[in-house]
Coordinates of C-alpha atoms in Angstrom, one line a residue:
M1 CA -162.1 -5.1 -36.2
T2 CA -164.9 -7.2 -36.4
A3 CA -164.9 -6.6 -40.2
R4 CA -161.2 -8.2 -40.1
L5 CA -161.8 -11.2 -37.6
D6 CA -161.7 -13.4 -40.6
H7 CA -158.0 -11.8 -41.9
V8 CA -157.1 -13.2 -38.4
A9 CA -158.5 -16.8 -38.0
G10 CA -157.2 -17.3 -41.6
L11 CA -154.0 -17.4 -40.5
G12 CA -154.9 -20.3 -37.9
V13 CA -154.3 -19.1 -34.7
D14 CA -156.6 -19.4 -31.5
A15 CA -157.7 -15.9 -30.4
I16 CA -156.9 -12.8 -30.4
W17 CA -155.8 -10.2 -27.7
L18 CA -157.2 -6.5 -27.7
S19 CA -155.7 -4.1 -26.0
P20 CA -158.1 -1.4 -23.7
F21 CA -161.0 -0.4 -25.5
F22 CA -163.0 1.0 -22.3
T23 CA -163.8 4.2 -21.8
S24 CA -160.5 6.7 -21.6
P25 CA -159.5 10.1 -21.3
M26 CA -156.4 8.6 -24.3
R27 CA -154.1 10.0 -22.3
D28 CA -152.2 6.3 -22.9
F29 CA -154.1 4.8 -25.6
G30 CA -156.6 3.3 -23.0
Y31 CA -154.2 2.4 -20.7
D32 CA -155.7 5.3 -18.2
I33 CA -159.2 3.7 -17.8
A34 CA -162.1 5.6 -16.7
D35 CA -164.3 3.3 -17.0
Y36 CA -163.7 -0.4 -16.7
C37 CA -166.7 -1.9 -18.0
D38 CA -168.2 -0.2 -21.1
V39 CA -166.4 0.9 -24.5
D40 CA -165.5 4.2 -25.6
P41 CA -167.2 5.7 -27.8
I42 CA -164.7 6.6 -30.4
F43 CA -164.0 2.6 -30.7
G44 CA -168.1 1.8 -30.6
T45 CA -170.8 0.5 -28.2
L46 CA -171.3 -2.6 -25.9
A47 CA -173.4 -3.8 -28.8
D48 CA -171.1 -3.5 -30.9
F49 CA -168.9 -5.7 -28.5
D50 CA -171.3 -8.8 -28.1
V51 CA -171.4 -8.7 -32.3
L52 CA -167.5 -8.9 -31.8
I53 CA -167.8 -11.7 -29.6
D54 CA -170.3 -13.6 -31.4
R55 CA -168.1 -13.3 -34.6
A56 CA -165.3 -14.5 -33.2
H57 CA -166.8 -17.5 -31.4
A58 CA -168.0 -18.5 -35.0
L59 CA -164.7 -18.5 -36.1
G60 CA -163.5 -20.5 -33.7
L61 CA -161.4 -17.5 -32.4
K62 CA -161.0 -16.8 -28.3
V63 CA -161.2 -13.3 -26.9
I64 CA -159.0 -11.8 -24.9
I65 CA -158.9 -8.8 -23.2
D66 CA -156.7 -6.3 -21.3
Q67 CA -157.3 -6.0 -17.6
V68 CA -155.4 -2.8 -15.9
Y69 CA -155.3 -3.1 -12.1
S70 CA -152.7 -1.3 -11.6
H71 CA -154.0 2.2 -12.3
T72 CA -157.1 4.0 -13.2
S73 CA -157.6 7.1 -15.2
D74 CA -157.7 10.8 -13.1
Q75 CA -161.1 10.8 -14.6
H76 CA -162.8 7.7 -13.2
A77 CA -165.2 8.6 -10.7
W78 CA -163.6 6.5 -7.8
F79 CA -160.5 9.0 -8.5
K80 CA -162.7 12.0 -8.2
E81 CA -164.6 10.7 -5.0
S82 CA -160.9 9.8 -3.4
R83 CA -159.8 12.9 -4.0
A84 CA -162.5 15.0 -2.6
S85 CA -162.0 14.4 1.2
R86 CA -159.8 12.1 3.0
D87 CA -162.7 10.6 5.2
N88 CA -165.3 9.5 2.0
P89 CA -165.8 5.9 1.4
R90 CA -162.9 5.6 -1.0
A91 CA -160.5 7.9 0.8
D92 CA -158.3 4.8 0.7
W93 CA -158.9 3.6 -2.6
Y94 CA -155.6 5.0 -4.2
V95 CA -152.5 5.8 -2.9
W96 CA -152.3 8.8 -1.1
A97 CA -149.0 10.1 1.6
N98 CA -148.5 13.2 3.1
A99 CA -145.3 15.3 2.4
K100 CA -142.4 15.4 4.1
A101 CA -141.7 18.5 6.7
D102 CA -139.9 20.0 3.5
G103 CA -142.7 20.0 1.0
S104 CA -141.4 17.2 -0.7
P105 CA -142.7 14.2 -2.1
P106 CA -143.4 11.0 0.4
T107 CA -140.7 8.9 -1.4
N108 CA -137.9 9.4 -4.0
W109 CA -139.8 7.0 -6.5
Q110 CA -139.5 7.7 -10.2
S111 CA -142.3 7.5 -12.6
V112 CA -141.6 5.4 -15.8
F113 CA -142.6 8.3 -17.9
G114 CA -140.4 10.6 -16.5
G115 CA -140.1 12.4 -13.3
P116 CA -142.2 11.6 -9.7
A117 CA -144.0 9.2 -9.3
W118 CA -145.4 11.2 -6.8
T119 CA -148.0 14.8 -7.9
W120 CA -149.4 17.3 -5.1
D121 CA -153.4 17.4 -4.6
A122 CA -154.4 20.5 -3.2
R123 CA -157.4 19.4 -2.2
R124 CA -156.2 16.6 -0.3
G125 CA -153.2 18.2 0.7
Q126 CA -151.3 15.4 -0.3
Y127 CA -149.2 13.2 -2.7
Y128 CA -150.8 10.6 -4.9
L129 CA -148.7 7.7 -6.6
H130 CA -148.8 7.5 -10.5
N131 CA -146.1 4.8 -11.3
F132 CA -147.1 6.2 -14.8
L133 CA -148.7 9.4 -16.0
S134 CA -150.2 12.2 -13.4
E135 CA -153.5 10.9 -15.1
Q136 CA -153.0 7.3 -13.8
P137 CA -153.2 7.1 -10.1
D138 CA -152.5 4.1 -8.5
L139 CA -154.9 2.3 -7.3
N140 CA -154.4 0.7 -3.6
L141 CA -154.4 -2.6 -4.2
H142 CA -153.7 -3.4 -0.8
N143 CA -157.0 -2.9 -0.1
P144 CA -159.7 -5.3 0.0
E145 CA -162.2 -3.3 -1.6
V146 CA -160.4 -2.0 -4.4
Q147 CA -160.0 -5.6 -4.7
D148 CA -163.3 -6.5 -5.2
A149 CA -163.8 -3.8 -7.4
A150 CA -161.1 -5.3 -10.0
L151 CA -162.9 -8.7 -9.9
A152 CA -166.1 -7.2 -10.1
A153 CA -165.2 -5.6 -13.3
A154 CA -163.5 -9.0 -14.6
Q155 CA -166.1 -10.7 -14.0
F156 CA -168.4 -8.4 -16.0
W157 CA -166.5 -9.3 -18.8
L158 CA -166.6 -12.6 -18.6
E159 CA -170.1 -13.0 -18.4
R160 CA -170.3 -11.1 -21.5
G161 CA -168.2 -13.6 -23.3
V162 CA -164.5 -13.0 -23.1
D163 CA -162.5 -16.3 -22.6
G164 CA -159.4 -14.2 -21.0
F165 CA -157.4 -11.9 -19.9
R166 CA -153.8 -10.4 -20.2
V167 CA -152.8 -8.3 -17.0
D168 CA -150.9 -5.0 -17.6
A169 CA -148.1 -4.6 -15.4
I170 CA -149.2 -6.5 -12.9
N171 CA -145.9 -6.1 -11.1
F172 CA -146.8 -2.4 -10.3
A173 CA -149.9 -3.1 -8.7
M174 CA -148.9 -2.5 -5.2
H175 CA -146.2 -0.8 -3.3
D176 CA -144.2 -0.8 0.2
P177 CA -146.9 0.5 2.5
Q178 CA -143.7 1.4 4.2
L179 CA -143.0 4.5 2.0
R180 CA -139.7 3.3 2.1
D181 CA -136.6 4.8 -0.9
N182 CA -134.9 2.8 -3.8
P183 CA -132.0 2.8 -4.1
P184 CA -129.4 3.1 -6.2
A185 CA -129.2 1.2 -9.0
P186 CA -125.2 -0.1 -9.9
D187 CA -124.4 1.1 -13.6
D188 CA -124.1 -1.8 -15.9
G189 CA -123.3 0.6 -18.5
S190 CA -127.0 -0.1 -19.9
P191 CA -128.8 3.4 -21.1
R192 CA -130.0 5.5 -19.1
T193 CA -132.7 7.9 -20.9
R194 CA -134.9 8.7 -17.9
P195 CA -134.5 9.4 -14.6
F196 CA -136.7 5.5 -13.5
D197 CA -133.6 4.1 -15.0
F198 CA -131.1 5.3 -12.2
Q199 CA -133.0 3.2 -9.6
S200 CA -133.3 -0.6 -8.5
H201 CA -137.3 -0.9 -7.8
V202 CA -137.3 -2.5 -4.7
Y203 CA -140.3 -0.7 -2.5
N204 CA -142.6 0.7 -6.0
Q205 CA -142.8 -2.7 -7.7
S206 CA -143.1 -7.0 -7.4
H207 CA -145.0 -6.5 -3.7
P208 CA -145.2 -10.5 -2.5
D209 CA -148.8 -9.4 -2.0
I210 CA -149.8 -9.4 -5.8
V211 CA -149.6 -13.1 -5.6
R212 CA -152.8 -12.9 -3.2
F213 CA -154.8 -10.8 -5.5
L214 CA -154.1 -13.4 -8.4
E215 CA -155.1 -16.8 -6.3
R216 CA -158.5 -14.5 -6.0
H217 CA -158.6 -13.7 -10.0
R218 CA -157.7 -17.5 -10.8
A219 CA -160.5 -18.8 -8.6
L220 CA -162.9 -15.9 -10.5
T221 CA -161.7 -17.6 -14.0
D222 CA -161.9 -21.1 -12.9
A223 CA -165.2 -20.5 -12.4
H224 CA -166.3 -18.6 -15.0
G225 CA -165.2 -22.3 -17.3
G226 CA -161.4 -21.9 -16.7
A227 CA -160.3 -18.7 -18.5
F228 CA -157.3 -18.3 -19.8
T229 CA -155.3 -15.4 -18.4
V230 CA -151.3 -13.9 -18.8
A231 CA -149.4 -11.2 -17.4
E232 CA -147.2 -8.5 -18.4
V233 CA -144.1 -8.8 -15.9
G234 CA -140.7 -6.6 -16.4
G235 CA -139.2 -5.1 -13.8
P236 CA -135.9 -6.3 -11.8
T237 CA -136.1 -9.9 -11.4
P238 CA -139.0 -10.4 -14.4
E239 CA -138.1 -14.4 -14.5
A240 CA -138.4 -14.6 -10.8
E241 CA -142.0 -12.8 -10.4
M242 CA -143.2 -15.0 -13.7
H243 CA -142.6 -17.8 -11.8
A244 CA -144.5 -16.8 -8.9
F245 CA -147.3 -15.2 -10.7
T246 CA -147.7 -18.8 -12.6
R247 CA -146.7 -21.4 -10.4
G248 CA -148.5 -24.0 -9.2
S249 CA -152.4 -24.6 -10.4
T250 CA -153.7 -21.2 -8.6
R251 CA -153.0 -18.2 -10.2
L252 CA -152.0 -17.4 -13.5
N253 CA -151.9 -19.5 -16.6
S254 CA -148.6 -18.3 -18.0
A255 CA -146.8 -14.6 -18.5
Y256 CA -144.6 -13.0 -20.6
G257 CA -141.4 -10.9 -20.2
F258 CA -139.6 -8.6 -22.2
D259 CA -136.6 -10.7 -23.0
F260 CA -136.9 -10.6 -26.9
L261 CA -138.8 -6.9 -27.2
Y262 CA -135.8 -4.5 -25.5
A263 CA -133.0 -6.9 -26.7
P264 CA -131.0 -5.7 -29.6
Q265 CA -129.9 -7.8 -31.2
L266 CA -131.3 -11.9 -31.6
T267 CA -129.1 -14.4 -30.5
P268 CA -128.3 -18.1 -29.7
A269 CA -127.8 -17.1 -26.1
L270 CA -130.6 -15.0 -25.5
V271 CA -133.2 -17.3 -26.8
K272 CA -131.2 -20.5 -25.1
K273 CA -131.1 -17.8 -21.6
A274 CA -134.4 -17.3 -22.2
V275 CA -135.9 -20.6 -22.4
E276 CA -134.3 -22.3 -19.6
T277 CA -135.9 -19.9 -17.0
W278 CA -138.9 -22.0 -17.9
P279 CA -137.4 -25.6 -17.3
D280 CA -140.2 -28.7 -17.6
E281 CA -141.0 -29.4 -14.3
P282 CA -144.2 -29.9 -12.9
G283 CA -145.5 -26.6 -11.1
T284 CA -143.2 -24.0 -13.4
G285 CA -145.8 -22.2 -14.5
W286 CA -146.3 -22.2 -18.7
P287 CA -144.5 -18.8 -20.8
S288 CA -145.6 -16.9 -23.2
W289 CA -143.2 -15.4 -26.0
A290 CA -143.8 -12.2 -28.2
F291 CA -140.9 -10.6 -30.5
E292 CA -143.3 -7.3 -30.9
N293 CA -145.7 -5.8 -29.1
H294 CA -147.6 -2.6 -29.0
D295 CA -144.5 -0.9 -26.7
A296 CA -141.5 -2.4 -28.6
P297 CA -140.0 -1.5 -32.0
R298 CA -140.7 -3.6 -34.8
A299 CA -138.2 -6.5 -35.0
V300 CA -137.6 -6.3 -38.4
S301 CA -136.2 -2.7 -37.5
R302 CA -134.4 -3.7 -34.3
W303 CA -132.4 -6.5 -35.1
V304 CA -131.5 -7.0 -38.7
E305 CA -129.9 -4.9 -41.9
P306 CA -133.0 -3.6 -43.9
E307 CA -131.3 -5.9 -47.1
H308 CA -131.8 -9.3 -44.7
R309 CA -135.3 -8.1 -43.2
D310 CA -137.3 -10.3 -45.5
A311 CA -135.3 -13.1 -44.7
F312 CA -134.9 -12.3 -41.2
A313 CA -138.7 -12.3 -40.8
A314 CA -138.9 -15.8 -42.6
M315 CA -136.6 -17.1 -40.3
K316 CA -137.8 -15.4 -37.1
M317 CA -141.4 -16.8 -37.3
L318 CA -140.5 -20.2 -37.6
L319 CA -138.3 -19.9 -34.5
L320 CA -141.0 -18.3 -32.7
L321 CA -143.8 -20.9 -33.2
C322 CA -141.2 -23.6 -32.5
L323 CA -140.5 -22.0 -28.9
R324 CA -141.7 -24.3 -26.0
G325 CA -145.1 -21.9 -24.8
N326 CA -147.5 -19.5 -25.8
A327 CA -146.8 -17.8 -29.5
I328 CA -148.1 -14.2 -29.9
L329 CA -148.0 -12.0 -33.0
F330 CA -148.6 -8.4 -32.8
Q331 CA -150.6 -7.2 -35.5
G332 CA -148.9 -6.9 -39.2
E333 CA -146.0 -9.7 -37.9
E334 CA -147.0 -12.0 -40.1
L335 CA -146.6 -9.1 -42.8
G336 CA -143.2 -8.5 -41.8
L337 CA -144.2 -4.8 -41.4
T338 CA -141.3 -2.4 -40.3
Q339 CA -141.2 0.4 -37.9
V340 CA -142.9 3.8 -38.8
E341 CA -140.5 7.2 -38.3
I342 CA -142.9 9.5 -37.1
P343 CA -142.4 13.1 -36.9
F344 CA -142.1 15.1 -33.3
D345 CA -145.3 16.8 -34.1
K346 CA -147.0 14.1 -35.1
L347 CA -145.9 11.7 -32.1
Q348 CA -149.0 11.0 -30.0
D349 CA -146.7 8.8 -27.4
P350 CA -146.5 10.2 -23.7
E351 CA -143.3 8.7 -23.0
A352 CA -141.2 9.1 -26.1
I353 CA -142.5 13.2 -26.1
A354 CA -141.4 13.4 -22.5
N355 CA -137.5 11.4 -23.2
W356 CA -137.9 13.0 -26.8
P357 CA -135.5 12.1 -28.4
L358 CA -133.6 9.2 -26.5
T359 CA -136.5 6.9 -26.2
L360 CA -137.1 5.3 -29.4
S361 CA -141.7 5.9 -30.1
R362 CA -143.8 3.2 -29.5
D363 CA -145.8 5.2 -32.1
G364 CA -143.7 3.5 -34.9
V365 CA -145.3 0.4 -33.9
R366 CA -149.0 1.3 -33.5
T367 CA -149.4 2.7 -37.0
P368 CA -152.6 1.3 -39.1
M369 CA -152.7 -2.3 -40.4
P370 CA -152.0 -1.7 -44.0
W371 CA -154.8 -3.7 -46.1
Q372 CA -155.6 -2.7 -49.1
A373 CA -152.2 -1.2 -51.1
D374 CA -154.0 1.3 -53.3
A375 CA -156.8 2.4 -50.8
E376 CA -156.9 6.0 -49.1
N377 CA -154.6 4.5 -45.5
L378 CA -154.3 1.3 -47.4
G379 CA -157.7 0.0 -46.4
F380 CA -157.5 0.9 -42.8
G381 CA -160.5 3.9 -42.6
A382 CA -161.6 7.2 -44.5
G383 CA -160.2 10.1 -43.0
E384 CA -156.7 11.3 -41.4
P385 CA -155.4 8.1 -39.6
W386 CA -154.5 8.4 -35.2
L387 CA -150.8 7.6 -36.7
P388 CA -149.0 7.9 -40.8
V389 CA -149.3 5.1 -42.4
G390 CA -146.0 3.5 -43.3
A391 CA -144.3 4.5 -46.5
D392 CA -143.1 1.2 -47.3
H393 CA -146.4 -0.4 -45.8
A394 CA -148.4 -0.9 -49.4
A395 CA -146.0 -3.3 -50.1
M396 CA -146.9 -5.1 -47.5
A397 CA -150.4 -5.2 -47.1
V398 CA -153.1 -7.9 -46.6
D399 CA -155.0 -7.9 -50.6
R400 CA -150.9 -8.0 -52.2
Q401 CA -149.5 -10.8 -50.1
T402 CA -152.6 -12.8 -50.0
T403 CA -151.9 -13.4 -53.9
E404 CA -148.0 -13.7 -53.6
N405 CA -147.0 -17.5 -53.2
G406 CA -144.0 -17.1 -51.4
S407 CA -145.1 -13.9 -48.8
L408 CA -144.5 -13.9 -44.9
L409 CA -148.4 -13.8 -44.8
N410 CA -148.5 -17.2 -46.9
L411 CA -145.7 -18.2 -45.3
T412 CA -147.3 -17.9 -41.6
R413 CA -150.7 -19.6 -41.9
G414 CA -148.8 -22.7 -43.2
L415 CA -146.1 -22.7 -39.6
I416 CA -148.7 -21.9 -37.7
A417 CA -150.4 -24.8 -39.2
T418 CA -147.5 -27.1 -38.7
R419 CA -147.4 -25.8 -35.1
A420 CA -151.1 -27.0 -35.0
A421 CA -150.1 -30.4 -36.2
N422 CA -147.4 -31.3 -34.7
P423 CA -147.8 -32.0 -30.8
A424 CA -144.2 -31.7 -30.0
L425 CA -144.2 -28.5 -31.1
R426 CA -147.5 -27.5 -28.5
E427 CA -146.4 -28.9 -25.8
G428 CA -143.1 -30.6 -26.1
A429 CA -140.2 -30.5 -23.6
M430 CA -137.3 -28.3 -25.4
V431 CA -133.9 -29.0 -24.5
V432 CA -130.9 -26.6 -26.2
V433 CA -128.2 -28.5 -27.7
E434 CA -126.0 -26.1 -29.2
A435 CA -126.1 -22.1 -29.4
D436 CA -123.4 -20.6 -30.5
D437 CA -122.4 -16.9 -31.7
A438 CA -125.0 -17.7 -34.7
L439 CA -126.1 -21.4 -34.8
L440 CA -129.3 -23.0 -32.5
V441 CA -129.9 -25.7 -32.1
F442 CA -132.7 -27.6 -30.0
T443 CA -134.8 -30.2 -29.6
R444 CA -138.7 -30.6 -29.1
S445 CA -139.9 -33.9 -27.6
I446 CA -143.2 -35.7 -26.4
A447 CA -144.5 -39.1 -26.5
G448 CA -144.6 -40.3 -29.7
Q449 CA -142.3 -37.6 -31.3
R450 CA -139.1 -36.0 -31.0
L451 CA -138.1 -32.4 -33.4
I452 CA -134.7 -30.9 -34.0
C453 CA -135.2 -27.4 -34.7
A454 CA -131.7 -25.9 -36.3
F455 CA -131.8 -22.0 -37.1
N456 CA -129.2 -19.9 -38.2
L457 CA -129.4 -16.3 -37.0
G458 CA -126.3 -14.9 -38.2
N459 CA -125.9 -13.4 -41.6
A460 CA -123.6 -15.7 -43.4
A461 CA -123.9 -19.7 -44.4
R462 CA -123.4 -22.0 -41.6
A463 CA -123.0 -25.6 -42.0
W464 CA -124.6 -28.5 -39.7
H465 CA -125.6 -31.8 -39.7
P466 CA -128.0 -34.3 -37.9
A467 CA -126.8 -37.1 -36.0
P468 CA -125.6 -39.6 -38.5
S469 CA -127.2 -42.7 -37.0
D470 CA -130.6 -40.1 -37.1
R471 CA -133.1 -41.1 -39.4
F472 CA -135.3 -38.0 -40.2
R473 CA -137.4 -35.9 -42.7
V474 CA -138.0 -31.9 -42.8
I475 CA -141.6 -30.9 -41.7
A476 CA -140.5 -26.8 -42.2
A477 CA -137.7 -25.3 -43.5
V478 CA -137.4 -21.3 -44.6
N479 CA -134.9 -19.7 -46.8
G480 CA -133.1 -22.7 -48.4
A481 CA -132.5 -24.5 -44.9
A482 CA -131.4 -28.3 -45.8
P483 CA -129.3 -30.9 -43.6
G484 CA -126.1 -29.5 -44.5
D485 CA -126.5 -26.4 -45.4
L486 CA -128.4 -22.8 -42.9
P487 CA -127.7 -20.3 -45.5
A488 CA -128.1 -16.7 -43.4
Y489 CA -130.9 -16.4 -41.2
S490 CA -132.7 -19.7 -42.3
G491 CA -134.2 -22.7 -40.5
M492 CA -135.5 -26.0 -40.6
V493 CA -137.7 -28.6 -38.0
L494 CA -136.8 -32.6 -38.5
E495 CA -138.9 -35.0 -37.4
Q496 CA -137.6 -38.1 -36.0
I497 CA -138.0 -41.5 -37.7
D498 CA -138.0 -44.7 -36.0

């Protein structure tokens, strides 16, 4: 990673976000942590991490790392001690409960990855809770000692120079202590590929005391120079939770949901609904947006026909960078990478394996980054990679796109520079003024600057004209967009001139 930081800095971004690199059995790609304060040997050492921090800072990049407070690995020393008996010092560090009279689990809660969220442990003669894999037992974050230990891990990395945290699955971090059953979910017609999908997650997610822990977390990060924090939030009421987690100045700095990550289509209505849940009002928090990440299929493979992918990728990039809030890019998104089809015998994703073939594998977005078109494994490294490289990714490799003036990579660099140069795009208010089946128009405004952003999200040309009284200049445009004419999958940004 350190050797590739020049590429990241060359995009013009402010920071990098690293997914878990901590000591782990890797049953869930590092989200099953066995030691919060060390680097897994497959990635390097603490000394290597220090070098990465120093190099990133020298390039002007902040470093944000994942923190997983909901659960650990079953190989963590805390869990090994907790499961040894009911009266050891860490007996209450995880969520343990007695069986029902008939021996069945304490509640009907289901795991995200399939099957019951409870596993029997013969040593304690009790069930333990795991919202994900059985190898990922849930921490009892209601326990102040557990909160102290989680915050101590965060402090360890802050003192090592990290600039912020992405807080994973925080809405799973506390459960209902009364262990009440979840009610069935109303059938809204959405596909149900797992038992998890059949319940309303009233009691195993989104406990109101989570915000108290986040306030302690914010106090810690504020004491270390105001380190940045962003939460991932899913669940039945993500908008309410994101606002609760970010409200005021004593909780997290930002949050993002799955508005775009799991959406089957990118539509004006989807964008309008998502952005209007974050009004430009004091105390409502600051959103973050992502069209792709490590848990969702590549957007160009989800949202558009293959023949339109290049145009769509350019339009999508401009749109993301025009939204009010932080823009998050996933590795390879700046190249327009497509989803890789992974055969069953090469799958690594436990969720995809458990729910094959109905759940689209996360592996297809986690394939090696294509650095060099003609190198072994496209320059990712020697030997057999964890997942196969994409068959069509050589043509999108970094070295090829770097030398192509019209490449998505070079366009992305230019659009990020445009965002950085325009205060209204960075901090301005956003108002959607038009959103039909394909046309999306909104304004971004701040003292001294007003922008009009117009996009055609459809596959047929649309006419759109700014108001006759407006005087403007074009500061960004993709795919032939111009005042009066928005070709398929095009967009532009106009700056109003007084």
